[in-house]
PDB file of N, CA and C in Angstrom:
ATOM      1  N   MET A 101       5.711  18.177 -26.026  1.00  0.00           N
ATOM      2  CA  MET A 101       4.543  17.504 -25.496  1.00  0.00           C
ATOM      3  C   MET A 101       4.659  16.119 -25.340  1.00  0.00           C
ATOM      4  N   GLY A 102       4.900  15.599 -26.104  1.00  0.00           N
ATOM      5  CA  GLY A 102       5.136  13.863 -26.587  1.00  0.00           C
ATOM      6  C   GLY A 102       5.949  13.463 -25.396  1.00  0.00           C
ATOM      7  N   THR A 103       7.329  14.274 -25.321  1.00  0.00           N
ATOM      8  CA  THR A 103       8.338  13.776 -24.495  1.00  0.00           C
ATOM      9  C   THR A 103       7.973  14.185 -22.881  1.00  0.00           C
ATOM     10  N   LEU A 104       7.585  15.206 -22.704  1.00  0.00           N
ATOM     11  CA  LEU A 104       7.185  15.465 -21.096  1.00  0.00           C
ATOM     12  C   LEU A 104       5.746  14.566 -20.857  1.00  0.00           C
ATOM     13  N   GLY A 105       4.954  14.036 -21.643  1.00  0.00           N
ATOM     14  CA  GLY A 105       3.935  12.803 -21.554  1.00  0.00           C
ATOM     15  C   GLY A 105       4.549  11.592 -21.042  1.00  0.00           C
ATOM     16  N   PHE A 106       5.811  11.202 -21.836  1.00  0.00           N
ATOM     17  CA  PHE A 106       6.411   9.845 -21.652  1.00  0.00           C
ATOM     18  C   PHE A 106       7.225  10.452 -20.289  1.00  0.00           C
ATOM     19  N   GLN A 107       7.718  11.221 -19.801  1.00  0.00           N
ATOM     20  CA  GLN A 107       8.435  11.569 -18.428  1.00  0.00           C
ATOM     21  C   GLN A 107       7.233  11.656 -17.627  1.00  0.00           C
ATOM     22  N   LEU A 108       6.173  12.028 -17.670  1.00  0.00           N
ATOM     23  CA  LEU A 108       5.304  12.006 -16.597  1.00  0.00           C
ATOM     24  C   LEU A 108       4.468  10.571 -16.281  1.00  0.00           C
ATOM     25  N   PHE A 109       4.219  10.032 -17.770  1.00  0.00           N
ATOM     26  CA  PHE A 109       3.217   8.564 -17.436  1.00  0.00           C
ATOM     27  C   PHE A 109       4.279   7.278 -17.636  1.00  0.00           C
ATOM     28  N   LEU A 110       5.382   7.105 -18.114  1.00  0.00           N
ATOM     29  CA  LEU A 110       6.038   6.140 -18.325  1.00  0.00           C
ATOM     30  C   LEU A 110       7.554   5.826 -17.687  1.00  0.00           C
ATOM     31  N   SER A 111       8.463   6.886 -18.050  1.00  0.00           N
ATOM     32  CA  SER A 111       9.648   6.815 -17.408  1.00  0.00           C
ATOM     33  C   SER A 111       9.582   6.916 -15.653  1.00  0.00           C
ATOM     34  N   GLY A 112       9.113   7.758 -15.213  1.00  0.00           N
ATOM     35  CA  GLY A 112       8.861   7.661 -13.871  1.00  0.00           C
ATOM     36  C   GLY A 112       8.408   6.496 -13.102  1.00  0.00           C
ATOM     37  N   PRO A 113       7.371   5.988 -13.440  1.00  0.00           N
ATOM     38  CA  PRO A 113       6.865   4.753 -12.780  1.00  0.00           C
ATOM     39  C   PRO A 113       7.286   3.602 -13.475  1.00  0.00           C
ATOM     40  N   SER A 114       8.025   3.628 -14.447  1.00  0.00           N
ATOM     41  CA  SER A 114       8.747   2.402 -14.888  1.00  0.00           C
ATOM     42  C   SER A 114       9.940   1.997 -14.094  1.00  0.00           C
ATOM     43  N   GLU A 115      10.441   3.325 -13.897  1.00  0.00           N
ATOM     44  CA  GLU A 115      12.052   3.127 -13.385  1.00  0.00           C
ATOM     45  C   GLU A 115      11.518   3.341 -11.905  1.00  0.00           C
ATOM     46  N   GLU A 116      10.641   3.614 -11.237  1.00  0.00           N
ATOM     47  CA  GLU A 116      10.618   3.125  -9.693  1.00  0.00           C
ATOM     48  C   GLU A 116      10.401   1.627  -9.598  1.00  0.00           C
ATOM     49  N   ILE A 117       9.404   1.063 -10.460  1.00  0.00           N
ATOM     50  CA  ILE A 117       9.362  -0.401 -10.401  1.00  0.00           C
ATOM     51  C   ILE A 117      10.811  -1.077 -10.535  1.00  0.00           C
ATOM     52  N   LEU A 118      11.484  -0.557 -11.452  1.00  0.00           N
ATOM     53  CA  LEU A 118      12.710  -1.419 -11.813  1.00  0.00           C
ATOM     54  C   LEU A 118      13.813  -1.243 -10.960  1.00  0.00           C
ATOM     55  N   PHE A 119      14.093   0.229 -10.353  1.00  0.00           N
ATOM     56  CA  PHE A 119      15.035   0.483  -9.476  1.00  0.00           C
ATOM     57  C   PHE A 119      14.897   0.680  -8.107  1.00  0.00           C
ATOM     58  N   ARG A 120      13.265   0.658  -8.031  1.00  0.00           N
ATOM     59  CA  ARG A 120      12.848   0.917  -6.359  1.00  0.00           C
ATOM     60  C   ARG A 120      12.258  -0.169  -5.768  1.00  0.00           C
ATOM     61  N   SER A 121      11.285  -0.303  -6.176  1.00  0.00           N
ATOM     62  CA  SER A 121      10.197  -1.543  -5.236  1.00  0.00           C
ATOM     63  C   SER A 121      10.908  -2.959  -5.752  1.00  0.00           C
ATOM     64  N   LEU A 122      11.323  -3.308  -6.894  1.00  0.00           N
ATOM     65  CA  LEU A 122      11.767  -4.509  -6.991  1.00  0.00           C
ATOM     66  C   LEU A 122      12.891  -4.708  -6.080  1.00  0.00           C
ATOM     67  N   PRO A 123      13.941  -4.012  -6.403  1.00  0.00           N
ATOM     68  CA  PRO A 123      15.318  -4.450  -5.771  1.00  0.00           C
ATOM     69  C   PRO A 123      15.339  -4.246  -4.230  1.00  0.00           C
ATOM     70  N   ILE A 124      14.631  -3.262  -3.707  1.00  0.00           N
ATOM     71  CA  ILE A 124      14.808  -2.922  -2.420  1.00  0.00           C
ATOM     72  C   ILE A 124      13.746  -4.173  -1.554  1.00  0.00           C
ATOM     73  N   THR A 125      13.008  -4.557  -2.171  1.00  0.00           N
ATOM     74  CA  THR A 125      12.134  -5.528  -1.558  1.00  0.00           C
ATOM     75  C   THR A 125      12.979  -6.840  -1.752  1.00  0.00           C
ATOM     76  N   LEU A 126      13.677  -7.026  -2.478  1.00  0.00           N
ATOM     77  CA  LEU A 126      14.547  -8.436  -3.098  1.00  0.00           C
ATOM     78  C   LEU A 126      15.732  -8.496  -2.128  1.00  0.00           C
ATOM     79  N   PHE A 127      16.251  -7.097  -1.708  1.00  0.00           N
ATOM     80  CA  PHE A 127      17.279  -6.969  -0.691  1.00  0.00           C
ATOM     81  C   PHE A 127      17.126  -7.342   0.635  1.00  0.00           C
ATOM     82  N   LEU A 128      15.770  -6.771   1.070  1.00  0.00           N
ATOM     83  CA  LEU A 128      15.328  -7.039   2.366  1.00  0.00           C
ATOM     84  C   LEU A 128      14.742  -8.456   2.546  1.00  0.00           C
ATOM     85  N   TYR A 129      14.241  -9.188   1.529  1.00  0.00           N
ATOM     86  CA  TYR A 129      14.069 -10.451   1.762  1.00  0.00           C
ATOM     87  C   TYR A 129      15.104 -11.421   1.748  1.00  0.00           C
ATOM     88  N   ALA A 130      16.130 -10.820   0.869  1.00  0.00           N
ATOM     89  CA  ALA A 130      17.438 -11.740   0.948  1.00  0.00           C
ATOM     90  C   ALA A 130      18.230 -11.600   2.257  1.00  0.00           C
ATOM     91  N   LEU A 131      18.102 -10.271   2.995  1.00  0.00           N
ATOM     92  CA  LEU A 131      18.709 -10.159   4.218  1.00  0.00           C
ATOM     93  C   LEU A 131      18.176 -10.727   5.213  1.00  0.00           C
ATOM     94  N   ARG A 132      16.636 -10.948   5.179  1.00  0.00           N
ATOM     95  CA  ARG A 132      15.713 -11.374   6.066  1.00  0.00           C
ATOM     96  C   ARG A 132      15.463 -10.794   7.332  1.00  0.00           C
ATOM     97  N   SER A 133      15.857  -9.529   7.094  1.00  0.00           N
ATOM     98  CA  SER A 133      15.350  -8.498   8.249  1.00  0.00           C
ATOM     99  C   SER A 133      15.075  -7.082   7.691  1.00  0.00           C
ATOM    100  N   ASP A 134      14.406  -6.456   8.673  1.00  0.00           N
ATOM    101  CA  ASP A 134      13.632  -5.196   8.446  1.00  0.00           C
ATOM    102  C   ASP A 134      14.368  -3.812   9.580  1.00  0.00           C
ATOM    103  N   SER A 135      15.302  -4.306   9.719  1.00  0.00           N
ATOM    104  CA  SER A 135      16.356  -3.466  10.337  1.00  0.00           C
ATOM    105  C   SER A 135      16.587  -2.200   9.731  1.00  0.00           C
ATOM    106  N   ARG A 136      16.580  -1.291  10.617  1.00  0.00           N
ATOM    107  CA  ARG A 136      16.943   0.405   9.875  1.00  0.00           C
ATOM    108  C   ARG A 136      18.271   0.083   9.162  1.00  0.00           C
ATOM    109  N   LYS A 137      19.058  -0.574   9.572  1.00  0.00           N
ATOM    110  CA  LYS A 137      20.479  -0.505   8.945  1.00  0.00           C
ATOM    111  C   LYS A 137      20.235  -1.510   7.682  1.00  0.00           C
ATOM    112  N   ASP A 138      19.648  -2.530   7.775  1.00  0.00           N
ATOM    113  CA  ASP A 138      19.421  -3.147   6.384  1.00  0.00           C
ATOM    114  C   ASP A 138      18.746  -2.383   5.122  1.00  0.00           C
ATOM    115  N   GLN A 139      17.858  -1.472   5.701  1.00  0.00           N
ATOM    116  CA  GLN A 139      17.210  -0.763   5.127  1.00  0.00           C
ATOM    117  C   GLN A 139      17.878   0.296   4.336  1.00  0.00           C
ATOM    118  N   VAL A 140      18.800   0.875   5.190  1.00  0.00           N
ATOM    119  CA  VAL A 140      19.586   1.996   4.392  1.00  0.00           C
ATOM    120  C   VAL A 140      20.648   1.420   3.869  1.00  0.00           C
ATOM    121  N   ILE A 141      21.176  -0.006   3.847  1.00  0.00           N
ATOM    122  CA  ILE A 141      21.952  -0.483   2.891  1.00  0.00           C
ATOM    123  C   ILE A 141      21.199  -0.781   1.740  1.00  0.00           C
ATOM    124  N   SER A 142      20.223  -1.116   1.855  1.00  0.00           N
ATOM    125  CA  SER A 142      19.322  -1.435   0.291  1.00  0.00           C
ATOM    126  C   SER A 142      18.971  -0.263  -0.265  1.00  0.00           C
ATOM    127  N   VAL A 143      18.708   0.865   0.520  1.00  0.00           N
ATOM    128  CA  VAL A 143      18.255   2.265  -0.359  1.00  0.00           C
ATOM    129  C   VAL A 143      19.622   2.529  -1.081  1.00  0.00           C
ATOM    130  N   ILE A 144      20.881   2.483  -0.325  1.00  0.00           N
ATOM    131  CA  ILE A 144      22.070   3.161  -0.950  1.00  0.00           C
ATOM    132  C   ILE A 144      22.314   2.259  -2.289  1.00  0.00           C
ATOM    133  N   SER A 145      22.401   1.030  -2.217  1.00  0.00           N
ATOM    134  CA  SER A 145      22.639   0.062  -3.029  1.00  0.00           C
ATOM    135  C   SER A 145      21.817   0.237  -4.372  1.00  0.00           C
ATOM    136  N   THR A 146      20.483   0.399  -4.055  1.00  0.00           N
ATOM    137  CA  THR A 146      19.464   0.601  -5.574  1.00  0.00           C
ATOM    138  C   THR A 146      19.969   2.038  -5.947  1.00  0.00           C
ATOM    139  N   ALA A 147      20.182   3.129  -4.895  1.00  0.00           N
ATOM    140  CA  ALA A 147      20.809   4.393  -5.307  1.00  0.00           C
ATOM    141  C   ALA A 147      21.592   4.345  -6.392  1.00  0.00           C
ATOM    142  N   MET A 148      22.687   3.411  -5.745  1.00  0.00           N
ATOM    143  CA  MET A 148      23.898   3.300  -6.780  1.00  0.00           C
ATOM    144  C   MET A 148      23.671   2.689  -8.140  1.00  0.00           C
ATOM    145  N   LEU A 149      22.975   1.739  -8.280  1.00  0.00           N
ATOM    146  CA  LEU A 149      22.400   1.399  -9.402  1.00  0.00           C
ATOM    147  C   LEU A 149      21.702   2.173 -10.178  1.00  0.00           C
ATOM    148  N   PHE A 150      20.901   2.998  -9.528  1.00  0.00           N
ATOM    149  CA  PHE A 150      20.103   4.114 -10.349  1.00  0.00           C
ATOM    150  C   PHE A 150      20.812   5.070 -10.900  1.00  0.00           C
ATOM    151  N   GLY A 151      21.687   5.495 -10.286  1.00  0.00           N
ATOM    152  CA  GLY A 151      22.702   6.392 -10.645  1.00  0.00           C
ATOM    153  C   GLY A 151      23.641   5.971 -11.920  1.00  0.00           C
ATOM    154  N   LEU A 152      24.162   4.647 -11.591  1.00  0.00           N
ATOM    155  CA  LEU A 152      24.989   4.176 -12.699  1.00  0.00           C
ATOM    156  C   LEU A 152      24.145   3.552 -13.944  1.00  0.00           C
ATOM    157  N   ALA A 153      22.845   3.750 -13.816  1.00  0.00           N
ATOM    158  CA  ALA A 153      21.912   3.704 -15.114  1.00  0.00           C
ATOM    159  C   ALA A 153      21.816   4.521 -15.842  1.00  0.00           C
ATOM    160  N   HIS A 154      22.241   5.925 -15.456  1.00  0.00           N
ATOM    161  CA  HIS A 154      22.260   7.178 -16.075  1.00  0.00           C
ATOM    162  C   HIS A 154      23.718   7.570 -16.908  1.00  0.00           C
ATOM    163  N   ILE A 155      24.691   6.463 -16.788  1.00  0.00           N
ATOM    164  CA  ILE A 155      25.928   6.622 -17.390  1.00  0.00           C
ATOM    165  C   ILE A 155      25.283   6.337 -19.004  1.00  0.00           C
ATOM    166  N   ASN A 156      26.111   7.133 -19.848  1.00  0.00           N
ATOM    167  CA  ASN A 156      25.708   6.901 -21.303  1.00  0.00           C
ATOM    168  C   ASN A 156      26.671   6.278 -21.728  1.00  0.00           C
ATOM    169  N   VAL A 157      26.205   4.774 -22.157  1.00  0.00           N
ATOM    170  CA  VAL A 157      27.254   3.975 -22.566  1.00  0.00           C
ATOM    171  C   VAL A 157      27.427   3.885 -23.955  1.00  0.00           C
ATOM    172  N   PHE A 158      26.422   4.601 -25.071  1.00  0.00           N
ATOM    173  CA  PHE A 158      26.588   4.642 -26.223  1.00  0.00           C
ATOM    174  C   PHE A 158      27.581   5.728 -26.354  1.00  0.00           C
ATOM    175  N   LYS A 159      27.722   6.532 -25.668  1.00  0.00           N
ATOM    176  CA  LYS A 159      28.517   7.598 -26.123  1.00  0.00           C
ATOM    177  C   LYS A 159      30.057   7.767 -25.185  1.00  0.00           C
ATOM    178  N   PHE A 160      30.065   6.491 -24.207  1.00  0.00           N
ATOM    179  CA  PHE A 160      31.288   6.538 -23.699  1.00  0.00           C
ATOM    180  C   PHE A 160      31.509   7.566 -22.671  1.00  0.00           C
ATOM    181  N   SER A 161      30.258   8.094 -21.994  1.00  0.00           N
ATOM    182  CA  SER A 161      30.965   9.402 -21.247  1.00  0.00           C
ATOM    183  C   SER A 161      29.765   9.149 -20.246  1.00  0.00           C
ATOM    184  N   VAL A 162      30.685   9.800 -18.883  1.00  0.00           N
ATOM    185  CA  VAL A 162      29.937   9.984 -17.565  1.00  0.00           C
ATOM    186  C   VAL A 162      29.419  11.419 -17.443  1.00  0.00           C
ATOM    187  N   PRO A 163      28.349  11.735 -17.592  1.00  0.00           N
ATOM    188  CA  PRO A 163      27.649  12.875 -17.209  1.00  0.00           C
ATOM    189  C   PRO A 163      27.662  13.023 -15.418  1.00  0.00           C
ATOM    190  N   VAL A 164      28.653  13.395 -15.010  1.00  0.00           N
ATOM    191  CA  VAL A 164      28.842  13.270 -13.256  1.00  0.00           C
ATOM    192  C   VAL A 164      27.688  14.141 -12.759  1.00  0.00           C
ATOM    193  N   PHE A 165      27.270  15.292 -13.313  1.00  0.00           N
ATOM    194  CA  PHE A 165      26.194  15.795 -12.260  1.00  0.00           C
ATOM    195  C   PHE A 165      24.779  14.855 -12.580  1.00  0.00           C
ATOM    196  N   GLN A 166      24.382  14.589 -13.837  1.00  0.00           N
ATOM    197  CA  GLN A 166      23.186  13.568 -13.989  1.00  0.00           C
ATOM    198  C   GLN A 166      23.458  12.249 -13.038  1.00  0.00           C
ATOM    199  N   VAL A 167      24.297  11.590 -12.971  1.00  0.00           N
ATOM    200  CA  VAL A 167      24.897  10.425 -12.348  1.00  0.00           C
ATOM    201  C   VAL A 167      24.351  10.987 -10.721  1.00  0.00           C
ATOM    202  N   CYS A 168      25.339  11.999 -10.189  1.00  0.00           N
ATOM    203  CA  CYS A 168      24.976  12.367  -8.656  1.00  0.00           C
ATOM    204  C   CYS A 168      23.382  12.864  -8.533  1.00  0.00           C
ATOM    205  N   TYR A 169      23.237  13.501  -9.417  1.00  0.00           N
ATOM    206  CA  TYR A 169      21.574  13.778  -9.130  1.00  0.00           C
ATOM    207  C   TYR A 169      20.592  12.679  -9.069  1.00  0.00           C
ATOM    208  N   ALA A 170      20.878  11.658 -10.084  1.00  0.00           N
ATOM    209  CA  ALA A 170      19.993  10.408  -9.904  1.00  0.00           C
ATOM    210  C   ALA A 170      20.384   9.678  -8.328  1.00  0.00           C
ATOM    211  N   PHE A 171      21.580   9.688  -8.176  1.00  0.00           N
ATOM    212  CA  PHE A 171      21.996   8.937  -6.875  1.00  0.00           C
ATOM    213  C   PHE A 171      21.195   9.523  -5.736  1.00  0.00           C
ATOM    214  N   VAL A 172      21.272  10.918  -5.619  1.00  0.00           N
ATOM    215  CA  VAL A 172      20.698  11.686  -4.416  1.00  0.00           C
ATOM    216  C   VAL A 172      18.977  11.566  -4.696  1.00  0.00           C
ATOM    217  N   LEU A 173      18.582  11.504  -5.639  1.00  0.00           N
ATOM    218  CA  LEU A 173      17.136  11.427  -5.769  1.00  0.00           C
ATOM    219  C   LEU A 173      16.595   9.993  -5.523  1.00  0.00           C
ATOM    220  N   GLY A 174      17.699   8.966  -5.658  1.00  0.00           N
ATOM    221  CA  GLY A 174      17.412   7.669  -5.736  1.00  0.00           C
ATOM    222  C   GLY A 174      17.066   7.294  -4.266  1.00  0.00           C
ATOM    223  N   ILE A 175      18.244   8.119  -3.608  1.00  0.00           N
ATOM    224  CA  ILE A 175      18.006   7.770  -1.974  1.00  0.00           C
ATOM    225  C   ILE A 175      16.486   8.264  -1.371  1.00  0.00           C
ATOM    226  N   ALA A 176      16.402   9.566  -1.863  1.00  0.00           N
ATOM    227  CA  ALA A 176      15.109   9.804  -1.347  1.00  0.00           C
ATOM    228  C   ALA A 176      13.768   9.178  -1.767  1.00  0.00           C
ATOM    229  N   TYR A 177      13.834   8.908  -3.020  1.00  0.00           N
ATOM    230  CA  TYR A 177      12.838   7.946  -3.395  1.00  0.00           C
ATOM    231  C   TYR A 177      12.906   6.599  -2.539  1.00  0.00           C
ATOM    232  N   GLY A 178      14.223   6.056  -2.454  1.00  0.00           N
ATOM    233  CA  GLY A 178      14.134   4.634  -1.577  1.00  0.00           C
ATOM    234  C   GLY A 178      13.273   4.814  -0.193  1.00  0.00           C
ATOM    235  N   PHE A 179      13.979   5.810   0.465  1.00  0.00           N
ATOM    236  CA  PHE A 179      13.395   5.965   1.639  1.00  0.00           C
ATOM    237  C   PHE A 179      11.801   6.296   1.710  1.00  0.00           C
ATOM    238  N   THR A 180      11.395   6.952   1.035  1.00  0.00           N
ATOM    239  CA  THR A 180      10.205   7.196   0.754  1.00  0.00           C
ATOM    240  C   THR A 180       9.254   5.846   0.379  1.00  0.00           C
ATOM    241  N   PHE A 181       9.701   5.188  -0.249  1.00  0.00           N
ATOM    242  CA  PHE A 181       9.253   3.701  -0.729  1.00  0.00           C
ATOM    243  C   PHE A 181       8.958   2.943   0.456  1.00  0.00           C
ATOM    244  N   ILE A 182      10.191   2.932   1.390  1.00  0.00           N
ATOM    245  CA  ILE A 182      10.274   2.147   2.433  1.00  0.00           C
ATOM    246  C   ILE A 182       9.341   2.924   3.760  1.00  0.00           C
ATOM    247  N   ARG A 183       9.115   4.395   3.896  1.00  0.00           N
ATOM    248  CA  ARG A 183       8.508   4.873   4.840  1.00  0.00           C
ATOM    249  C   ARG A 183       7.204   4.319   4.427  1.00  0.00           C
ATOM    250  N   THR A 184       6.614   4.869   3.220  1.00  0.00           N
ATOM    251  CA  THR A 184       4.807   4.831   2.775  1.00  0.00           C
ATOM    252  C   THR A 184       4.522   3.151   2.519  1.00  0.00           C
ATOM    253  N   LYS A 185       5.712   2.401   2.312  1.00  0.00           N
ATOM    254  CA  LYS A 185       5.238   1.130   2.121  1.00  0.00           C
ATOM    255  C   LYS A 185       4.437   0.951   0.680  1.00  0.00           C
ATOM    256  N   SER A 186       4.666   2.174   0.063  1.00  0.00           N
ATOM    257  CA  SER A 186       3.948   2.038  -1.381  1.00  0.00           C
ATOM    258  C   SER A 186       4.980   2.534  -2.419  1.00  0.00           C
ATOM    259  N   VAL A 187       4.796   2.190  -3.733  1.00  0.00           N
ATOM    260  CA  VAL A 187       5.841   2.775  -4.970  1.00  0.00           C
ATOM    261  C   VAL A 187       4.976   3.984  -5.612  1.00  0.00           C
ATOM    262  N   ILE A 188       3.751   4.117  -5.148  1.00  0.00           N
ATOM    263  CA  ILE A 188       2.960   5.293  -5.821  1.00  0.00           C
ATOM    264  C   ILE A 188       3.706   6.574  -5.515  1.00  0.00           C
ATOM    265  N   TYR A 189       4.009   6.701  -4.378  1.00  0.00           N
ATOM    266  CA  TYR A 189       4.749   8.207  -3.773  1.00  0.00           C
ATOM    267  C   TYR A 189       5.762   8.380  -4.644  1.00  0.00           C
ATOM    268  N   PRO A 190       6.699   7.547  -4.474  1.00  0.00           N
ATOM    269  CA  PRO A 190       8.147   7.521  -5.406  1.00  0.00           C
ATOM    270  C   PRO A 190       7.895   8.020  -6.717  1.00  0.00           C
ATOM    271  N   MET A 191       6.766   7.291  -7.262  1.00  0.00           N
ATOM    272  CA  MET A 191       6.278   7.300  -8.510  1.00  0.00           C
ATOM    273  C   MET A 191       6.112   8.664  -8.925  1.00  0.00           C
ATOM    274  N   ILE A 192       5.083   9.300  -8.071  1.00  0.00           N
ATOM    275  CA  ILE A 192       4.510  10.700  -8.443  1.00  0.00           C
ATOM    276  C   ILE A 192       5.973  11.507  -8.296  1.00  0.00           C
ATOM    277  N   MET A 193       6.742  11.434  -7.115  1.00  0.00           N
ATOM    278  CA  MET A 193       7.997  12.462  -7.145  1.00  0.00           C
ATOM    279  C   MET A 193       8.886  12.510  -8.239  1.00  0.00           C
ATOM    280  N   HIS A 194       9.262  11.066  -8.963  1.00  0.00           N
ATOM    281  CA  HIS A 194      10.059  10.818  -9.920  1.00  0.00           C
ATOM    282  C   HIS A 194       9.222  11.388 -11.307  1.00  0.00           C
ATOM    283  N   SER A 195       8.321  11.007 -11.347  1.00  0.00           N
ATOM    284  CA  SER A 195       7.520  11.597 -12.441  1.00  0.00           C
ATOM    285  C   SER A 195       7.487  13.236 -12.548  1.00  0.00           C
ATOM    286  N   MET A 196       7.387  14.005 -11.339  1.00  0.00           N
ATOM    287  CA  MET A 196       7.242  15.479 -11.444  1.00  0.00           C
ATOM    288  C   MET A 196       8.532  15.762 -11.615  1.00  0.00           C
ATOM    289  N   SER A 197       9.519  15.235 -10.810  1.00  0.00           N
ATOM    290  CA  SER A 197      10.966  15.681 -11.177  1.00  0.00           C
ATOM    291  C   SER A 197      11.540  15.341 -12.555  1.00  0.00           C
ATOM    292  N   ASN A 198      11.021  14.565 -13.449  1.00  0.00           N
ATOM    293  CA  ASN A 198      11.359  14.588 -14.752  1.00  0.00           C
ATOM    294  C   ASN A 198      10.777  15.661 -15.543  1.00  0.00           C
ATOM    295  N   VAL A 199       9.529  15.819 -15.379  1.00  0.00           N
ATOM    296  CA  VAL A 199       8.728  16.992 -16.299  1.00  0.00           C
ATOM    297  C   VAL A 199       9.366  18.243 -15.938  1.00  0.00           C
ATOM    298  N   ILE A 200       9.651  18.439 -14.255  1.00  0.00           N
ATOM    299  CA  ILE A 200      10.145  19.639 -14.281  1.00  0.00           C
ATOM    300  C   ILE A 200      11.880  19.990 -14.855  1.00  0.00           C
ATOM    301  N   SER A 201      12.469  18.920 -14.724  1.00  0.00           N
ATOM    302  CA  SER A 201      13.736  19.066 -15.189  1.00  0.00           C
ATOM    303  C   SER A 201      13.773  19.101 -16.894  1.00  0.00           C
ATOM    304  N   VAL A 202      12.945  18.010 -17.416  1.00  0.00           N
ATOM    305  CA  VAL A 202      12.832  18.201 -18.810  1.00  0.00           C
ATOM    306  C   VAL A 202      12.128  19.629 -19.270  1.00  0.00           C
ATOM    307  N   GLY A 203      10.930  19.668 -18.770  1.00  0.00           N
ATOM    308  CA  GLY A 203      10.421  21.199 -19.045  1.00  0.00           C
ATOM    309  C   GLY A 203      11.231  22.409 -18.898  1.00  0.00           C
ATOM    310  N   GLY A 204      12.224  22.398 -17.974  1.00  0.00           N
ATOM    311  CA  GLY A 204      13.017  23.647 -17.591  1.00  0.00           C
ATOM    312  C   GLY A 204      13.709  23.611 -18.393  1.00  0.00           C
ATOM    313  N   CYS A 205      14.637  22.453 -19.134  1.00  0.00           N
ATOM    314  CA  CYS A 205      15.703  22.457 -20.341  1.00  0.00           C
ATOM    315  C   CYS A 205      15.198  23.287 -21.744  1.00  0.00           C
ATOM    316  N   TYR A 206      13.186  22.733 -22.126  1.00  0.00           N
ATOM    317  CA  TYR A 206      12.803  23.093 -23.111  1.00  0.00           C
ATOM    318  C   TYR A 206      12.890  24.391 -22.703  1.00  0.00           C
ATOM    319  N   LEU A 207      12.076  24.955 -21.966  1.00  0.00           N
ATOM    320  CA  LEU A 207      12.088  26.519 -21.627  1.00  0.00           C
ATOM    321  C   LEU A 207      13.319  27.149 -21.428  1.00  0.00           C
ATOM    322  N   TYR A 208      14.499  26.589 -21.112  1.00  0.00           N
ATOM    323  CA  TYR A 208      15.881  27.463 -21.374  1.00  0.00           C
ATOM    324  C   TYR A 208      16.217  27.496 -22.882  1.00  0.00           C
ATOM    325  N   MET A 209      15.851  26.318 -23.610  1.00  0.00           N
ATOM    326  CA  MET A 209      16.327  26.393 -25.079  1.00  0.00           C
ATOM    327  C   MET A 209      15.346  27.200 -25.617  1.00  0.00           C
ATOM    328  N   LEU A 210      14.151  27.371 -25.145  1.00  0.00           N
ATOM    329  CA  LEU A 210      13.067  28.296 -25.840  1.00  0.00           C
ATOM    330  C   LEU A 210      13.628  29.837 -25.837  1.00  0.00           C
ATOM    331  N   TYR A 211      13.841  30.189 -24.550  1.00  0.00           N
ATOM    332  CA  TYR A 211      13.856  31.520 -24.293  1.00  0.00           C
ATOM    333  C   TYR A 211      15.531  31.852 -24.477  1.00  0.00           C
ATOM    334  N   ASP A 212      16.696  30.830 -24.778  1.00  0.00           N
ATOM    335  CA  ASP A 212      17.966  31.179 -24.914  1.00  0.00           C
ATOM    336  C   ASP A 212      18.346  31.886 -26.234  1.00  0.00           C
ATOM    337  N   ARG A 213      17.605  31.852 -27.163  1.00  0.00           N
ATOM    338  CA  ARG A 213      17.682  32.502 -28.513  1.00  0.00           C
ATOM    339  C   ARG A 213      18.326  33.667 -28.621  1.00  0.00           C
TER     340      ARG A 213
END
């Protein structure tokens, strides 16, 4: 339950601030533009950073599925952030995604015995 609580209340919200609202806002400010092209560039750039952040540097391994999954979700969260002009909705999406994936893994391990 502690891990699921962490995923719900801490992991998603903190990662959305760190990987979505802050970098997208800074990219768009640096580009001094609010054009659709610049929005796409900033969302894809931050999604790549988000995907790379899911590489396990301690084991020197690249979980390809997890990196690709994070990249795709990073694009969805980024466009949600831009469209709503709020970080709340990507936070909710991210938290729910984490709880579902981690909870699903727990259920799998529980019933795989």
